Amino acid sequence: MNHIDLHMHSMYSLDGEKKVEELLQIAKDSQIHTIAIADHNSTKAYTDLKNIENNEIQVIPAIEVDCTFHGKDFHILGYFIDSFHPVWEEIETRVCNMEKESGLKRLEIIQNKMGIKIDMDHLKQLRPNGVYEAESVCEVALSMPENDENPYLKEFRPGKKHGISPYVDFFWEYCAKGKMAYSPMEFMPMEEIIAIFRSQNAIISLAHPGNNVKEDDKLLEDIIALGIDGLEVYSSYHSKEQIEYYKLKADKHHLISTAGSDFHGKTKPHIHMGDCQMSLEDENKLIQFIKEH
């Protein structure tokens, strides 16, 4: 357990759950003193934060933006951003519109090709904004007795292979790129996102690189060459070997080793705030870097 966690999500992420005040309370209860709420393509959490009395938890303004590079999708983190700049609302609106269109296409595949029944009233209750992301679709599907015998959902039941975190596993198993229910979206190029971050003097870190770089040396070198400041070396997703690999790369290129659990709430119930796998020595270095920024 770490006392700093620079990657978590509020209800303003499409797959998030918690209100901002709930995140602050969890951090307090977990003895975490520094956090960054890095929602997907949204900074709405910081509007809420202005109206919440908070004298105990340092909150670094941040965002996690979807982007593309070399034909692959990535998440890139920006810290110390201007969270009230209109560019973030523009990006959120653009991505939300794409998510709505993509979600409907994905839903059609799930219902017609996979034979999974979906209670649309329940789904609309969960997602009144009309964005039907895979995690909520899975939540609805698993709650319906009509799907008890559906073979595509068999391993997402309690006690089965994906029973611990069924909602997010459903996305990776069926809805990720190359999977049967994948519905493509065209995100902004990574270069453009980095330019926006640079214009705000933000600190830029590549989120959970083990998930999408997958230790591809050439790909990682090309991303570093774009001018990022750090790598999220310490992540709840990374193995010990991946942490060692990305730490070596960060040190070689004089990059900051950032840390984040990627806490979401019910969509990723196995991930807890503060689970960043960061050594005390490197945690103290990161804390000192933040103090000096």
GROMACS .gro file of C-alpha atoms in nm:
model
  293
    1MET     CA    1   0.000   0.000   0.000
    2ASN     CA    2   0.132   0.341  -0.102
    3HIS     CA    3   0.057   0.684   0.048
    4ILE     CA    4   0.040   0.844  -0.295
    5ASP     CA    5  -0.183   0.738  -0.585
    6LEU     CA    6  -0.176   0.941  -0.905
    7HIS     CA    7  -0.428   0.744  -1.109
    8MET     CA    8  -0.789   0.690  -1.004
    9HIS     CA    9  -1.133   0.751  -1.149
   10SER     CA   10  -1.452   0.915  -1.034
   11MET     CA   11  -1.806   0.876  -1.164
   12TYR     CA   12  -1.715   1.117  -1.444
   13SER     CA   13  -1.524   0.838  -1.616
   14LEU     CA   14  -1.759   0.626  -1.826
   15ASP     CA   15  -1.648   0.318  -1.630
   16GLY     CA   16  -1.609   0.494  -1.295
   17GLU     CA   17  -1.838   0.478  -0.993
   18LYS     CA   18  -1.741   0.699  -0.698
   19LYS     CA   19  -1.829   1.059  -0.627
   20VAL     CA   20  -1.536   1.294  -0.566
   21GLU     CA   21  -1.612   1.318  -0.195
   22GLU     CA   22  -1.612   0.939  -0.174
   23LEU     CA   23  -1.266   0.923  -0.329
   24LEU     CA   24  -1.140   1.174  -0.074
   25GLN     CA   25  -1.286   0.969   0.210
   26ILE     CA   26  -1.135   0.645   0.081
   27ALA     CA   27  -0.796   0.819   0.054
   28LYS     CA   28  -0.827   0.952   0.408
   29ASP     CA   29  -0.929   0.612   0.544
   30SER     CA   30  -0.637   0.450   0.358
   31GLN     CA   31  -0.386   0.709   0.489
   32ILE     CA   32  -0.315   0.830   0.137
   33HIS     CA   33  -0.213   1.195   0.144
   34THR     CA   34  -0.167   1.273  -0.228
   35ILE     CA   35  -0.394   1.172  -0.515
   36ALA     CA   36  -0.474   1.261  -0.874
   37ILE     CA   37  -0.825   1.208  -1.008
   38ALA     CA   38  -0.744   1.123  -1.369
   39ASP     CA   39  -1.079   1.061  -1.533
   40HIS     CA   40  -1.110   0.941  -1.890
   41ASN     CA   41  -1.122   1.250  -2.113
   42SER     CA   42  -1.292   1.459  -1.843
   43THR     CA   43  -1.203   1.713  -1.576
   44LYS     CA   44  -1.554   1.755  -1.430
   45ALA     CA   45  -1.434   1.613  -1.098
   46TYR     CA   46  -1.244   1.937  -1.036
   47THR     CA   47  -1.562   2.143  -1.059
   48ASP     CA   48  -1.704   1.926  -0.781
   49LEU     CA   49  -1.381   1.955  -0.585
   50LYS     CA   50  -1.415   2.334  -0.566
   51ASN     CA   51  -1.731   2.289  -0.359
   52ILE     CA   52  -1.590   2.029  -0.117
   53GLU     CA   53  -1.407   2.120   0.201
   54ASN     CA   54  -1.077   1.934   0.188
   55ASN     CA   55  -0.785   2.020   0.412
   56GLU     CA   56  -0.623   1.678   0.438
   57ILE     CA   57  -0.570   1.532   0.089
   58GLN     CA   58  -0.353   1.695  -0.175
   59VAL     CA   59  -0.529   1.659  -0.510
   60ILE     CA   60  -0.322   1.713  -0.823
   61PRO     CA   61  -0.534   1.824  -1.122
   62ALA     CA   62  -0.507   1.552  -1.383
   63ILE     CA   63  -0.672   1.377  -1.677
   64GLU     CA   64  -0.626   1.050  -1.867
   65VAL     CA   65  -0.677   1.100  -2.239
   66ASP     CA   66  -0.742   0.833  -2.501
   67CYS     CA   67  -0.514   0.870  -2.801
   68THR     CA   68  -0.353   0.678  -3.086
   69PHE     CA   69   0.007   0.622  -3.194
   70HIS     CA   70   0.142   0.388  -3.461
   71GLY     CA   71  -0.206   0.244  -3.512
   72LYS     CA   72  -0.255   0.150  -3.145
   73ASP     CA   73  -0.470   0.299  -2.872
   74PHE     CA   74  -0.304   0.440  -2.560
   75HIS     CA   75  -0.391   0.630  -2.244
   76ILE     CA   76  -0.175   0.926  -2.155
   77LEU     CA   77  -0.180   1.110  -1.824
   78GLY     CA   78  -0.140   1.482  -1.773
   79TYR     CA   79  -0.065   1.625  -1.428
   80PHE     CA   80  -0.084   1.985  -1.302
   81ILE     CA   81  -0.313   2.067  -1.593
   82ASP     CA   82  -0.544   2.366  -1.620
   83SER     CA   83  -0.850   2.159  -1.535
   84PHE     CA   84  -1.090   2.439  -1.632
   85HIS     CA   85  -0.950   2.503  -1.979
   86PRO     CA   86  -1.226   2.466  -2.244
   87VAL     CA   87  -1.018   2.220  -2.445
   88TRP     CA   88  -1.103   1.942  -2.199
   89GLU     CA   89  -1.476   1.991  -2.241
   90GLU     CA   90  -1.428   1.985  -2.619
   91ILE     CA   91  -1.238   1.656  -2.597
   92GLU     CA   92  -1.493   1.506  -2.358
   93THR     CA   93  -1.782   1.598  -2.588
   94ARG     CA   94  -1.606   1.455  -2.892
   95VAL     CA   95  -1.518   1.127  -2.720
   96CYS     CA   96  -1.865   1.098  -2.563
   97ASN     CA   97  -2.030   1.128  -2.905
   98MET     CA   98  -1.799   0.860  -3.043
   99GLU     CA   99  -1.869   0.638  -2.743
  100LYS     CA  100  -2.245   0.668  -2.797
  101GLU     CA  101  -2.220   0.563  -3.160
  102SER     CA  102  -1.969   0.288  -3.087
  103GLY     CA  103  -2.174   0.161  -2.794
  104LEU     CA  104  -2.485   0.113  -3.004
  105LYS     CA  105  -2.290  -0.083  -3.265
  106ARG     CA  106  -2.131  -0.296  -2.994
  107LEU     CA  107  -2.468  -0.355  -2.830
  108GLU     CA  108  -2.610  -0.479  -3.159
  109ILE     CA  109  -2.330  -0.737  -3.189
  110ILE     CA  110  -2.371  -0.848  -2.827
  111GLN     CA  111  -2.745  -0.897  -2.869
  112ASN     CA  112  -2.762  -1.036  -3.222
  113LYS     CA  113  -2.438  -1.231  -3.265
  114MET     CA  114  -2.376  -1.340  -2.907
  115GLY     CA  115  -2.741  -1.391  -2.819
  116ILE     CA  116  -2.712  -1.200  -2.491
  117LYS     CA  117  -3.037  -1.050  -2.366
  118ILE     CA  118  -3.023  -0.688  -2.246
  119ASP     CA  119  -3.287  -0.510  -2.038
  120MET     CA  120  -3.268  -0.165  -2.201
  121ASP     CA  121  -3.461   0.004  -1.920
  122HIS     CA  122  -3.201  -0.122  -1.671
  123LEU     CA  123  -2.915  -0.017  -1.900
  124LYS     CA  124  -3.060   0.332  -1.947
  125GLN     CA  125  -3.097   0.360  -1.570
  126LEU     CA  126  -2.727   0.279  -1.527
  127ARG     CA  127  -2.620   0.504  -1.814
  128PRO     CA  128  -2.873   0.787  -1.858
  129ASN     CA  129  -2.622   0.973  -2.077
  130GLY     CA  130  -2.675   0.716  -2.351
  131VAL     CA  131  -2.318   0.586  -2.348
  132TYR     CA  132  -2.348   0.209  -2.320
  133GLU     CA  133  -1.995   0.100  -2.241
  134ALA     CA  134  -1.915  -0.271  -2.221
  135GLU     CA  135  -1.890  -0.285  -1.843
  136SER     CA  136  -2.247  -0.165  -1.785
  137VAL     CA  137  -2.379  -0.393  -2.059
  138CYS     CA  138  -2.216  -0.687  -1.881
  139GLU     CA  139  -2.359  -0.579  -1.545
  140VAL     CA  140  -2.710  -0.578  -1.691
  141ALA     CA  141  -2.659  -0.907  -1.876
  142LEU     CA  142  -2.537  -1.092  -1.566
  143SER     CA  143  -2.836  -0.970  -1.364
  144MET     CA  144  -3.086  -1.129  -1.604
  145PRO     CA  145  -3.201  -1.493  -1.554
  146GLU     CA  146  -3.260  -1.511  -1.930
  147ASN     CA  147  -2.882  -1.519  -1.975
  148ASP     CA  148  -2.808  -1.794  -1.722
  149GLU     CA  149  -2.732  -2.048  -1.993
  150ASN     CA  150  -2.559  -1.818  -2.240
  151PRO     CA  151  -2.216  -1.971  -2.312
  152TYR     CA  152  -2.049  -1.633  -2.360
  153LEU     CA  153  -2.125  -1.542  -1.998
  154LYS     CA  154  -2.039  -1.875  -1.839
  155GLU     CA  155  -1.688  -1.776  -1.725
  156PHE     CA  156  -1.807  -1.441  -1.584
  157ARG     CA  157  -2.010  -1.599  -1.304
  158PRO     CA  158  -1.891  -1.612  -0.940
  159GLY     CA  159  -1.624  -1.876  -0.892
  160LYS     CA  160  -1.538  -1.890  -1.262
  161LYS     CA  161  -1.234  -1.760  -1.452
  162HIS     CA  162  -1.359  -1.401  -1.479
  163GLY     CA  163  -1.577  -1.404  -1.169
  164ILE     CA  164  -1.363  -1.163  -0.966
  165SER     CA  165  -1.383  -0.869  -1.209
  166PRO     CA  166  -1.646  -0.971  -1.464
  167TYR     CA  167  -1.735  -0.628  -1.600
  168VAL     CA  168  -1.391  -0.512  -1.712
  169ASP     CA  169  -1.294  -0.867  -1.815
  170PHE     CA  170  -1.599  -0.875  -2.041
  171PHE     CA  171  -1.458  -0.572  -2.221
  172TRP     CA  172  -1.113  -0.727  -2.267
  173GLU     CA  173  -1.252  -1.066  -2.366
  174TYR     CA  174  -1.512  -0.954  -2.621
  175CYS     CA  175  -1.496  -0.578  -2.686
  176ALA     CA  176  -1.128  -0.485  -2.708
  177LYS     CA  177  -0.957  -0.428  -3.041
  178GLY     CA  178  -0.965  -0.743  -3.254
  179LYS     CA  179  -1.238  -0.910  -3.046
  180MET     CA  180  -1.580  -1.017  -3.175
  181ALA     CA  181  -1.776  -0.721  -3.032
  182TYR     CA  182  -1.512  -0.457  -3.105
  183SER     CA  183  -1.646  -0.129  -3.240
  184PRO     CA  184  -1.367   0.107  -3.352
  185MET     CA  185  -1.327   0.469  -3.249
  186GLU     CA  186  -1.084   0.726  -3.386
  187PHE     CA  187  -0.907   0.902  -3.100
  188MET     CA  188  -0.677   1.202  -3.130
  189PRO     CA  189  -0.312   1.138  -3.219
  190MET     CA  190  -0.081   1.119  -2.919
  191GLU     CA  191   0.126   1.403  -3.063
  192GLU     CA  192  -0.173   1.639  -3.045
  193ILE     CA  193  -0.251   1.549  -2.686
  194ILE     CA  194   0.111   1.602  -2.586
  195ALA     CA  195   0.103   1.947  -2.753
  196ILE     CA  196  -0.206   2.040  -2.548
  197PHE     CA  197  -0.038   1.924  -2.228
  198ARG     CA  198   0.276   2.118  -2.318
  199SER     CA  199   0.072   2.437  -2.369
  200GLN     CA  200  -0.042   2.403  -2.007
  201ASN     CA  201   0.303   2.317  -1.868
  202ALA     CA  202   0.170   1.981  -1.758
  203ILE     CA  203   0.371   1.676  -1.657
  204ILE     CA  204   0.305   1.397  -1.909
  205SER     CA  205   0.321   1.027  -1.822
  206LEU     CA  206   0.232   0.719  -2.026
  207ALA     CA  207  -0.034   0.523  -1.836
  208HIS     CA  208   0.017   0.154  -1.752
  209PRO     CA  209   0.256   0.087  -2.043
  210GLY     CA  210   0.263  -0.284  -1.969
  211ASN     CA  211  -0.096  -0.304  -2.095
  212ASN     CA  212  -0.034  -0.167  -2.442
  213VAL     CA  213   0.338  -0.120  -2.509
  214LYS     CA  214   0.397  -0.473  -2.382
  215GLU     CA  215   0.773  -0.424  -2.355
  216ASP     CA  216   0.811  -0.341  -2.726
  217ASP     CA  217   1.144  -0.155  -2.717
  218LYS     CA  218   1.102   0.022  -3.051
  219LEU     CA  219   0.747   0.134  -2.977
  220LEU     CA  220   0.844   0.263  -2.633
  221GLU     CA  221   1.145   0.451  -2.770
  222ASP     CA  222   0.925   0.617  -3.033
  223ILE     CA  223   0.677   0.730  -2.766
  224ILE     CA  224   0.953   0.864  -2.542
  225ALA     CA  225   1.090   1.057  -2.840
  226LEU     CA  226   0.763   1.254  -2.855
  227GLY     CA  227   0.871   1.432  -2.537
  228ILE     CA  228   0.684   1.271  -2.249
  229ASP     CA  229   0.808   1.333  -1.895
  230GLY     CA  230   0.738   1.003  -1.730
  231LEU     CA  231   0.622   0.643  -1.734
  232GLU     CA  232   0.364   0.497  -1.500
  233VAL     CA  233   0.616   0.238  -1.386
  234TYR     CA  234   0.423   0.147  -1.074
  235SER     CA  235   0.079   0.017  -1.164
  236SER     CA  236  -0.156  -0.239  -1.014
  237TYR     CA  237  -0.147  -0.413  -1.354
  238HIS     CA  238   0.228  -0.461  -1.378
  239SER     CA  239   0.419  -0.773  -1.287
  240LYS     CA  240   0.746  -0.749  -1.097
  241GLU     CA  241   0.931  -0.803  -1.425
  242GLN     CA  242   0.738  -0.525  -1.597
  243ILE     CA  243   0.808  -0.284  -1.312
  244GLU     CA  244   1.180  -0.359  -1.342
  245TYR     CA  245   1.170  -0.318  -1.721
  246TYR     CA  246   0.993   0.020  -1.718
  247LYS     CA  247   1.197   0.147  -1.425
  248LEU     CA  248   1.516   0.081  -1.620
  249LYS     CA  249   1.371   0.260  -1.923
  250ALA     CA  250   1.259   0.557  -1.714
  251ASP     CA  251   1.600   0.588  -1.549
  252LYS     CA  252   1.782   0.553  -1.881
  253HIS     CA  253   1.588   0.839  -2.035
  254HIS     CA  254   1.576   1.051  -1.717
  255LEU     CA  255   1.198   1.019  -1.692
  256ILE     CA  256   0.981   1.037  -1.382
  257SER     CA  257   0.854   0.705  -1.249
  258THR     CA  258   0.492   0.774  -1.163
  259ALA     CA  259   0.255   0.551  -0.968
  260GLY     CA  260  -0.115   0.478  -0.992
  261SER     CA  261  -0.359   0.207  -0.892
  262ASP     CA  262  -0.619   0.287  -1.165
  263PHE     CA  263  -0.890   0.254  -0.902
  264HIS     CA  264  -1.240   0.253  -1.058
  265GLY     CA  265  -1.472   0.097  -0.803
  266LYS     CA  266  -1.712  -0.184  -0.897
  267THR     CA  267  -1.587  -0.228  -1.254
  268LYS     CA  268  -1.244  -0.327  -1.120
  269PRO     CA  269  -1.321  -0.455  -0.768
  270HIS     CA  270  -0.982  -0.623  -0.727
  271ILE     CA  271  -0.802  -0.288  -0.753
  272HIS     CA  272  -0.780  -0.083  -0.434
  273MET     CA  273  -0.670   0.275  -0.395
  274GLY     CA  274  -0.301   0.290  -0.307
  275ASP     CA  275  -0.216  -0.045  -0.470
  276CYS     CA  276   0.064   0.096  -0.682
  277GLN     CA  277   0.345  -0.151  -0.592
  278MET     CA  278   0.591   0.135  -0.540
  279SER     CA  279   0.894   0.105  -0.313
  280LEU     CA  280   0.919   0.345  -0.019
  281GLU     CA  281   1.238   0.495  -0.166
  282ASP     CA  282   1.074   0.575  -0.499
  283GLU     CA  283   0.756   0.692  -0.327
  284ASN     CA  284   0.962   0.949  -0.136
  285LYS     CA  285   1.131   1.058  -0.460
  286LEU     CA  286   0.793   1.108  -0.628
  287ILE     CA  287   0.660   1.302  -0.329
  288GLN     CA  288   0.966   1.527  -0.338
  289PHE     CA  289   0.922   1.584  -0.712
  290ILE     CA  290   0.561   1.691  -0.656
  291LYS     CA  291   0.664   1.930  -0.378
  292GLU     CA  292   0.917   2.093  -0.610
  293HIS     CA  293   0.683   2.127  -0.905
   0.00000   0.00000   0.00000
